[in-house]
Amino acid sequence: MPKLHPSDKALVPFVSVENMMKLVHHIGIEPMLQGLADYIEADFRRWELFDKTPRVASHSDEGVIELMPTSDGEVYGFKYVNGHPRNTRAGLQTVTAFGLLANVGNGYPVLLSEMTLLTALRTAATSAMAARHLAPRGADTMAMIGAGAQSEFQSLAMKAVCGLKSVRLHDIDPAATAKAERNLAGSGLTVVPCESAETAMEGAQIITTCTADKQYATILSDNMVGSGVHINAIGGDCPGKTELAPGVLQRAEIFVEYPEQTRVEGEIQQLAPDHPVTQMWQVLAGTAPGRTGAGQITLFDSVGFAIEDFSALRFVRDRVGGTGLVQELDMLADPDDPRDLFGMLARAAPAAG
Ligand code: NAD
């Protein structure tokens, strides 16, 4: 008897926002950030194996909507993500996302997940993974400029992965600084709210810029940046949307995810197209040097790359099993006779009379 409904066969596990929050607390925020950093680093080490393409971006005056696909030959993944800097004024998130993993062998999805929280976690884990290799030895103080949705995640990842002890917060909106200070109270970090970016940078060996503004902004000007620091530049991630003065870039050793994407979207869109940069995966694979001197300024020009989302989804897939934190979604039509899609539809017609 052909079945009316395919539900015993092709259900797709789905992790909702509510269940993602439960999963993060089940694992623990800091252990999860450490785990994500390790998964991302492991995938960066096998970088050459992946299908890579700059993300497909649809720009508007208000923001951008992007698709970020990749595959390691066995598993395919993609993320849908937006970036709308003015959204917060309407009570909406600047960045929201969801993503999917699929079996390359038959194309069937194996996981669908919320990725707004997961993007904040993976972006922070990627920052910390890069800082673990590039920040000066013994770095324990970070200036966090921009105290929006990403900021606590960035701070906690640096603590969990790099041993950060103190974070100096600055946002042009004092309410955002106060929110981040509140959220980080009890985290074990010493949190210092600061009235200016300059004050926030005093004594910091790591400087994270994580602001949102759709313009060529100057969060860090050349004279603000001393030698020997590591800059983790998160907010410059779209054409026409940057945070650092070109003079800072000229003095820094620049590390990127995927140059083809970063040259369009990152801080380095302000430089000549052949300005030398180092790919982060090569540092991890040992084929390119990371920091080579105490006086060097290292810059991780982060824009976010598909492999990081793939790693994050892989982590969730591996850890969510047995927790009861998935819902099974009926999102694939899968008739018993694969060629009888129409028959399955016809049998689902309401009975006459
Ligand atoms: P958000 O809107 O929640 O927070 C941004 C904060 O920056 C706000 O609190 C705002 O008041 C502050 N700000 C703006 N201009 C400033 C200035 N001149 N000085 C100090 N503070 C300033 O945004 P979010 O979700 O935290 O994201 C921050 C940025 O990171 C965005 O630009 C986003 O596109 C980017 N992002 C990058 C990645 C990546 O992988 N690189 C991932 C996620 C988000």
Short mmCIF file of C-alpha atoms and ligand atoms in Angstrom, two decimals:
data_model
loop_
_atom_site.label_atom_id
_atom_site.label_comp_id
_atom_site.label_asym_id
_atom_site.label_seq_id
_atom_site.Cartn_x
_atom_site.Cartn_y
_atom_site.Cartn_z
CA MET A 1 0.00 0.00 0.00
CA PRO A 2 1.66 3.23 -1.08
CA LYS A 3 1.87 5.64 1.80
CA LEU A 4 -0.05 8.92 1.82
CA HIS A 5 2.61 10.74 3.69
CA PRO A 6 6.37 10.45 3.51
CA SER A 7 6.90 11.08 7.20
CA ASP A 8 8.45 7.72 8.06
CA LYS A 9 11.23 8.23 5.59
CA ALA A 10 12.65 11.65 4.88
CA LEU A 11 12.24 13.88 7.88
CA VAL A 12 14.88 16.54 8.33
CA PRO A 13 16.20 17.30 11.83
CA PHE A 14 15.68 20.97 12.65
CA VAL A 15 17.31 22.98 15.46
CA SER A 16 15.12 25.95 16.39
CA VAL A 17 16.31 29.12 18.13
CA GLU A 18 14.85 27.83 21.39
CA ASN A 19 16.61 24.49 21.06
CA MET A 20 19.89 26.15 20.00
CA MET A 21 19.78 28.17 23.22
CA LYS A 22 19.19 24.95 25.20
CA LEU A 23 22.04 23.23 23.34
CA VAL A 24 24.45 26.10 24.10
CA HIS A 25 23.56 25.95 27.81
CA HIS A 26 23.69 22.14 27.79
CA ILE A 27 27.27 22.26 26.42
CA GLY A 28 28.22 25.52 28.21
CA ILE A 29 28.94 28.75 26.30
CA GLU A 30 32.70 28.70 26.74
CA PRO A 31 33.16 24.96 26.02
CA MET A 32 30.98 25.47 22.93
CA LEU A 33 33.15 28.39 21.76
CA GLN A 34 36.26 26.24 22.32
CA GLY A 35 34.67 23.33 20.46
CA LEU A 36 33.66 25.56 17.56
CA ALA A 37 37.16 27.07 17.35
CA ASP A 38 38.61 23.54 17.17
CA TYR A 39 36.14 22.44 14.46
CA ILE A 40 36.83 25.60 12.42
CA GLU A 41 40.59 25.15 12.80
CA ALA A 42 40.31 21.48 11.74
CA ASP A 43 38.39 22.50 8.60
CA PHE A 44 40.84 25.34 7.82
CA ARG A 45 43.63 22.74 7.97
CA ARG A 46 41.89 20.76 5.18
CA TRP A 47 41.05 23.96 3.26
CA GLU A 48 42.20 22.68 -0.15
CA LEU A 49 39.62 19.91 -0.09
CA PHE A 50 36.64 22.29 -0.01
CA ASP A 51 34.61 23.74 -2.87
CA LYS A 52 35.07 27.48 -2.45
CA THR A 53 33.31 30.46 -3.93
CA PRO A 54 32.81 34.05 -2.78
CA ARG A 55 29.35 34.34 -1.26
CA VAL A 56 26.49 35.35 -3.52
CA ALA A 57 25.39 38.78 -2.31
CA SER A 58 22.28 40.77 -3.15
CA HIS A 59 22.85 44.38 -2.12
CA SER A 60 20.29 47.09 -1.48
CA ASP A 61 20.41 50.59 0.01
CA GLU A 62 19.37 49.09 3.36
CA GLY A 63 21.73 46.13 3.52
CA VAL A 64 22.65 42.82 2.00
CA ILE A 65 21.23 39.28 1.72
CA GLU A 66 23.79 36.55 1.11
CA LEU A 67 24.05 32.83 0.36
CA MET A 68 27.22 31.07 1.52
CA PRO A 69 27.75 27.57 0.08
CA THR A 70 30.59 25.06 0.39
CA SER A 71 31.24 21.31 0.33
CA ASP A 72 33.99 18.94 1.46
CA GLY A 73 32.95 16.32 -1.09
CA GLU A 74 30.89 14.32 1.40
CA VAL A 75 28.76 17.00 3.04
CA TYR A 76 27.37 20.17 1.44
CA GLY A 77 26.38 23.22 3.49
CA PHE A 78 24.98 26.67 2.96
CA LYS A 79 23.88 29.62 5.06
CA TYR A 80 21.34 32.33 4.33
CA VAL A 81 22.38 35.53 6.13
CA ASN A 82 21.45 39.19 6.03
CA GLY A 83 23.24 42.35 7.19
CA HIS A 84 21.06 45.42 7.73
CA PRO A 85 22.84 48.02 9.93
CA ARG A 86 19.70 50.16 10.36
CA ASN A 87 17.54 47.24 11.53
CA THR A 88 18.21 47.83 15.22
CA ARG A 89 16.33 51.16 15.00
CA ALA A 90 13.21 49.17 14.15
CA GLY A 91 13.86 46.65 16.91
CA LEU A 92 15.24 44.07 14.47
CA GLN A 93 18.60 42.25 14.44
CA THR A 94 21.35 43.55 12.12
CA VAL A 95 22.25 39.95 11.26
CA THR A 96 19.91 36.92 11.08
CA ALA A 97 20.66 33.54 9.56
CA PHE A 98 19.73 29.91 9.04
CA GLY A 99 21.63 27.09 7.39
CA LEU A 100 21.56 23.55 6.11
CA LEU A 101 23.81 20.50 5.74
CA ALA A 102 23.13 17.91 3.04
CA ASN A 103 24.48 14.52 2.03
CA VAL A 104 26.51 14.99 -1.18
CA GLY A 105 25.85 11.33 -2.11
CA ASN A 106 22.09 11.75 -2.57
CA GLY A 107 21.51 15.47 -2.07
CA TYR A 108 19.12 14.97 0.85
CA PRO A 109 19.35 17.55 3.65
CA VAL A 110 20.53 16.09 6.97
CA LEU A 111 20.23 19.16 9.20
CA LEU A 112 18.41 22.50 9.11
CA SER A 113 19.31 24.98 11.82
CA GLU A 114 18.80 28.47 13.07
CA MET A 115 22.09 30.31 12.58
CA THR A 116 21.59 33.79 14.06
CA LEU A 117 22.98 32.61 17.40
CA LEU A 118 25.27 30.14 15.69
CA THR A 119 26.74 32.90 13.49
CA ALA A 120 27.56 35.01 16.55
CA LEU A 121 29.20 31.95 18.14
CA ARG A 122 31.11 30.91 15.02
CA THR A 123 32.27 34.47 14.23
CA ALA A 124 33.60 34.78 17.77
CA ALA A 125 35.19 31.32 17.63
CA THR A 126 36.87 32.23 14.31
CA SER A 127 38.20 35.50 15.78
CA ALA A 128 39.63 33.61 18.75
CA MET A 129 41.06 30.86 16.55
CA ALA A 130 42.91 33.52 14.52
CA ALA A 131 44.03 35.42 17.64
CA ARG A 132 45.35 32.16 19.15
CA HIS A 133 47.90 32.16 16.29
CA LEU A 134 48.44 35.90 15.72
CA ALA A 135 48.05 37.83 18.99
CA PRO A 136 51.19 38.78 20.89
CA ARG A 137 52.34 36.27 23.50
CA GLY A 138 50.60 36.73 26.83
CA ALA A 139 47.88 39.03 25.44
CA ASP A 140 45.24 39.30 28.16
CA THR A 141 43.47 42.62 27.52
CA MET A 142 41.14 43.45 24.63
CA ALA A 143 39.57 46.69 23.48
CA MET A 144 36.07 45.86 22.23
CA ILE A 145 34.81 48.68 20.02
CA GLY A 146 31.15 48.21 19.16
CA ALA A 147 29.07 46.59 21.90
CA GLY A 148 26.21 45.26 19.81
CA ALA A 149 24.88 41.74 19.30
CA GLN A 150 28.26 40.13 18.54
CA SER A 151 30.28 41.76 21.30
CA GLU A 152 29.77 39.46 24.32
CA PHE A 153 30.40 36.42 22.12
CA GLN A 154 33.66 37.97 20.87
CA SER A 155 34.77 38.69 24.43
CA LEU A 156 33.90 35.23 25.79
CA ALA A 157 35.57 33.42 22.88
CA MET A 158 38.80 35.36 23.48
CA LYS A 159 38.56 34.34 27.15
CA ALA A 160 37.80 30.67 26.45
CA VAL A 161 40.31 30.17 23.64
CA CYS A 162 43.08 32.75 24.26
CA GLY A 163 42.98 33.30 28.02
CA LEU A 164 41.70 36.90 27.87
CA LYS A 165 41.33 38.41 31.34
CA SER A 166 40.09 41.95 30.73
CA VAL A 167 37.83 43.63 28.16
CA ARG A 168 37.62 47.39 27.67
CA LEU A 169 34.26 48.23 26.07
CA HIS A 170 33.33 51.21 23.95
CA ASP A 171 30.24 51.94 21.88
CA ILE A 172 28.99 55.30 20.59
CA ASP A 173 25.72 54.34 22.25
CA PRO A 174 26.31 54.22 26.05
CA ALA A 175 23.24 51.97 26.41
CA ALA A 176 25.00 49.32 24.29
CA THR A 177 28.16 49.57 26.42
CA ALA A 178 26.04 49.24 29.59
CA LYS A 179 24.20 46.22 28.13
CA ALA A 180 27.45 44.41 27.33
CA GLU A 181 28.90 45.28 30.75
CA ARG A 182 25.79 43.80 32.40
CA ASN A 183 25.86 40.67 30.26
CA LEU A 184 29.54 40.03 30.97
CA ALA A 185 29.27 40.57 34.73
CA GLY A 186 30.05 37.26 36.41
CA SER A 187 31.81 35.90 33.31
CA GLY A 188 35.20 36.03 35.03
CA LEU A 189 36.35 38.85 32.74
CA THR A 190 37.26 42.24 34.18
CA VAL A 191 34.97 44.59 32.26
CA VAL A 192 35.89 48.26 31.87
CA PRO A 193 33.40 50.60 30.13
CA CYS A 194 35.22 53.37 28.25
CA GLU A 195 34.01 56.72 26.91
CA SER A 196 36.12 56.68 23.75
CA ALA A 197 37.80 54.18 21.46
CA GLU A 198 41.16 55.72 22.42
CA THR A 199 40.55 55.05 26.11
CA ALA A 200 39.38 51.53 25.36
CA MET A 201 42.66 50.83 23.57
CA GLU A 202 44.87 51.81 26.52
CA GLY A 203 46.91 48.76 27.52
CA ALA A 204 45.06 46.45 25.10
CA GLN A 205 47.12 43.94 23.10
CA ILE A 206 44.04 42.83 21.10
CA ILE A 207 41.70 45.36 19.46
CA THR A 208 38.36 44.11 18.15
CA THR A 209 36.32 46.43 15.95
CA CYS A 210 32.73 45.21 15.64
CA THR A 211 30.59 48.18 14.62
CA ALA A 212 27.81 48.34 12.06
CA ASP A 213 27.56 51.24 9.66
CA LYS A 214 27.07 51.08 5.91
CA GLN A 215 29.93 53.41 5.02
CA TYR A 216 33.72 53.80 4.97
CA ALA A 217 33.95 54.49 8.71
CA THR A 218 37.13 55.28 10.63
CA ILE A 219 36.84 53.42 13.89
CA LEU A 220 40.64 53.17 14.08
CA SER A 221 42.75 55.98 12.63
CA ASP A 222 46.44 55.49 11.97
CA ASN A 223 47.68 57.44 15.00
CA MET A 224 45.53 55.35 17.39
CA VAL A 225 47.30 52.06 16.68
CA GLY A 226 50.63 51.37 18.35
CA SER A 227 53.09 48.63 17.41
CA GLY A 228 52.75 45.03 18.53
CA VAL A 229 48.95 44.77 18.71
CA HIS A 230 46.60 42.29 17.08
CA ILE A 231 43.54 43.81 15.38
CA ASN A 232 40.46 41.66 14.93
CA ALA A 233 38.36 43.61 12.40
CA ILE A 234 34.84 42.18 12.23
CA GLY A 235 32.50 44.96 11.09
CA GLY A 236 34.02 45.77 7.68
CA ASP A 237 32.39 43.00 5.68
CA CYS A 238 30.64 44.54 2.66
CA PRO A 239 31.57 46.68 -0.32
CA GLY A 240 31.59 50.28 0.95
CA LYS A 241 31.52 49.19 4.64
CA THR A 242 34.89 49.34 6.43
CA GLU A 243 36.23 50.33 9.85
CA LEU A 244 39.98 50.98 9.56
CA ALA A 245 41.89 53.92 8.07
CA PRO A 246 44.02 52.83 5.09
CA GLY A 247 47.14 53.94 7.01
CA VAL A 248 46.52 51.19 9.59
CA LEU A 249 46.28 48.62 6.81
CA GLN A 250 49.55 49.81 5.25
CA ARG A 251 51.38 49.15 8.54
CA ALA A 252 49.83 45.78 9.29
CA GLU A 253 50.55 42.21 8.31
CA ILE A 254 47.13 41.22 6.95
CA PHE A 255 45.52 37.78 7.37
CA VAL A 256 42.32 36.85 5.54
CA GLU A 257 39.92 33.96 5.10
CA TYR A 258 39.36 33.71 1.32
CA PRO A 259 41.11 36.51 -0.64
CA GLU A 260 38.66 36.41 -3.57
CA GLN A 261 35.87 37.37 -1.14
CA THR A 262 37.85 39.59 1.24
CA ARG A 263 39.24 41.82 -1.53
CA VAL A 264 35.63 42.74 -2.37
CA GLU A 265 34.17 42.87 1.15
CA GLY A 266 36.94 43.34 3.72
CA GLU A 267 39.10 46.22 4.92
CA ILE A 268 41.48 45.45 2.05
CA GLN A 269 38.92 46.69 -0.50
CA GLN A 270 40.64 50.01 0.29
CA LEU A 271 44.04 48.71 -0.93
CA ALA A 272 45.48 47.85 -4.33
CA PRO A 273 44.11 44.52 -5.62
CA ASP A 274 47.59 42.97 -5.43
CA HIS A 275 48.43 44.16 -1.90
CA PRO A 276 50.03 41.13 -0.21
CA VAL A 277 47.87 39.23 2.28
CA THR A 278 48.30 35.85 4.00
CA GLN A 279 45.54 33.26 3.99
CA MET A 280 44.74 32.13 7.53
CA TRP A 281 44.54 28.46 6.53
CA GLN A 282 48.17 28.56 5.40
CA VAL A 283 49.28 29.74 8.84
CA LEU A 284 47.41 26.79 10.38
CA ALA A 285 48.83 24.37 7.83
CA GLY A 286 52.34 25.67 8.56
CA THR A 287 52.98 26.88 4.99
CA ALA A 288 52.96 30.62 5.85
CA PRO A 289 54.23 32.45 8.92
CA GLY A 290 51.86 34.03 11.44
CA ARG A 291 53.21 36.71 13.76
CA THR A 292 56.98 37.00 13.23
CA GLY A 293 57.91 39.75 15.68
CA ALA A 294 56.80 41.44 18.90
CA GLY A 295 56.53 44.86 17.23
CA GLN A 296 54.43 43.67 14.31
CA ILE A 297 50.80 44.76 13.90
CA THR A 298 48.77 41.73 12.87
CA LEU A 299 45.30 42.24 11.38
CA PHE A 300 42.67 39.55 10.92
CA ASP A 301 40.46 41.13 8.25
CA SER A 302 37.42 38.96 8.98
CA VAL A 303 34.41 38.97 6.67
CA GLY A 304 33.02 35.51 7.50
CA PHE A 305 33.49 32.57 5.12
CA ALA A 306 31.24 29.63 4.26
CA ILE A 307 33.63 27.03 5.70
CA GLU A 308 33.16 28.55 9.19
CA ASP A 309 29.40 28.01 8.90
CA PHE A 310 29.97 24.49 7.59
CA SER A 311 32.19 23.75 10.63
CA ALA A 312 29.58 25.23 12.99
CA LEU A 313 26.77 23.13 11.48
CA ARG A 314 29.02 20.06 11.64
CA PHE A 315 29.60 20.77 15.35
CA VAL A 316 25.86 21.09 15.99
CA ARG A 317 25.13 17.89 14.03
CA ASP A 318 27.71 16.00 16.10
CA ARG A 319 26.55 17.37 19.46
CA VAL A 320 22.76 17.58 19.14
CA GLY A 321 22.21 13.80 18.81
CA GLY A 322 20.65 12.26 21.91
CA THR A 323 19.76 15.63 23.46
CA GLY A 324 16.14 15.67 22.28
CA LEU A 325 16.74 19.18 20.98
CA VAL A 326 15.67 18.54 17.38
CA GLN A 327 12.29 18.66 15.70
CA GLU A 328 11.70 16.46 12.66
CA LEU A 329 10.55 18.54 9.69
CA ASP A 330 8.43 17.18 6.87
CA MET A 331 10.09 19.25 4.15
CA LEU A 332 11.03 16.65 1.53
CA ALA A 333 8.43 15.04 -0.72
CA ASP A 334 9.59 11.43 -0.85
CA PRO A 335 7.02 9.03 -2.37
CA ASP A 336 7.51 5.25 -2.05
CA ASP A 337 7.76 5.05 -5.84
CA PRO A 338 10.21 7.85 -6.57
CA ARG A 339 8.71 8.39 -10.03
CA ASP A 340 5.16 8.65 -8.70
CA LEU A 341 5.28 12.14 -7.18
CA PHE A 342 1.94 12.94 -8.81
CA GLY A 343 0.33 9.78 -7.42
CA MET A 344 1.36 10.77 -3.91
CA LEU A 345 -0.30 14.17 -4.44
CA ALA A 346 -3.42 12.60 -5.95
CA ARG A 347 -3.84 10.18 -3.02
CA ALA A 348 -3.68 13.17 -0.65
CA ALA A 349 -6.81 14.74 -2.24
CA PRO A 350 -9.68 15.14 0.21
CA ALA A 351 -12.31 12.40 -0.28
CA ALA A 352 -15.30 13.55 -2.43
CA GLY A 353 -18.59 14.25 -0.61
P1 NAD B 1 24.85 45.57 16.04
O1 NAD B 1 24.10 46.52 15.16
O2 NAD B 1 24.10 44.74 17.02
O3 NAD B 1 25.99 46.35 16.86
C1 NAD B 1 26.84 47.30 16.29
C2 NAD B 1 27.22 48.30 17.36
O4 NAD B 1 28.20 49.21 16.81
C3 NAD B 1 26.06 49.18 17.83
O5 NAD B 1 25.88 49.03 19.22
C4 NAD B 1 26.48 50.61 17.44
O6 NAD B 1 26.03 51.59 18.36
C5 NAD B 1 27.99 50.47 17.41
N1 NAD B 1 28.70 51.49 16.63
C6 NAD B 1 28.37 51.98 15.41
N2 NAD B 1 29.28 52.93 15.04
C7 NAD B 1 30.20 52.99 16.04
C8 NAD B 1 31.38 53.76 16.25
N3 NAD B 1 31.79 54.66 15.35
N4 NAD B 1 32.09 53.56 17.39
C9 NAD B 1 31.68 52.68 18.33
N5 NAD B 1 30.55 51.93 18.20
C10 NAD B 1 29.82 52.08 17.07
O7 NAD B 1 25.66 44.62 15.03
P2 NAD B 1 26.35 43.20 15.34
O8 NAD B 1 25.40 42.08 15.04
O9 NAD B 1 27.05 43.25 16.65
O10 NAD B 1 27.42 43.18 14.17
C11 NAD B 1 28.53 44.07 14.23
C12 NAD B 1 29.22 44.07 12.87
O11 NAD B 1 29.82 42.81 12.63
C13 NAD B 1 28.26 44.32 11.70
O12 NAD B 1 28.87 45.24 10.82
C14 NAD B 1 28.12 42.95 11.05
O13 NAD B 1 27.83 43.05 9.68
C15 NAD B 1 29.48 42.37 11.31
N6 NAD B 1 29.56 40.91 11.31
C16 NAD B 1 30.66 40.35 10.78
C17 NAD B 1 30.80 38.99 10.79
C18 NAD B 1 32.05 38.36 10.25
O14 NAD B 1 32.12 37.16 10.09
N7 NAD B 1 33.08 39.12 10.00
C19 NAD B 1 29.79 38.17 11.34
C20 NAD B 1 28.68 38.79 11.93
C21 NAD B 1 28.57 40.17 11.92
#
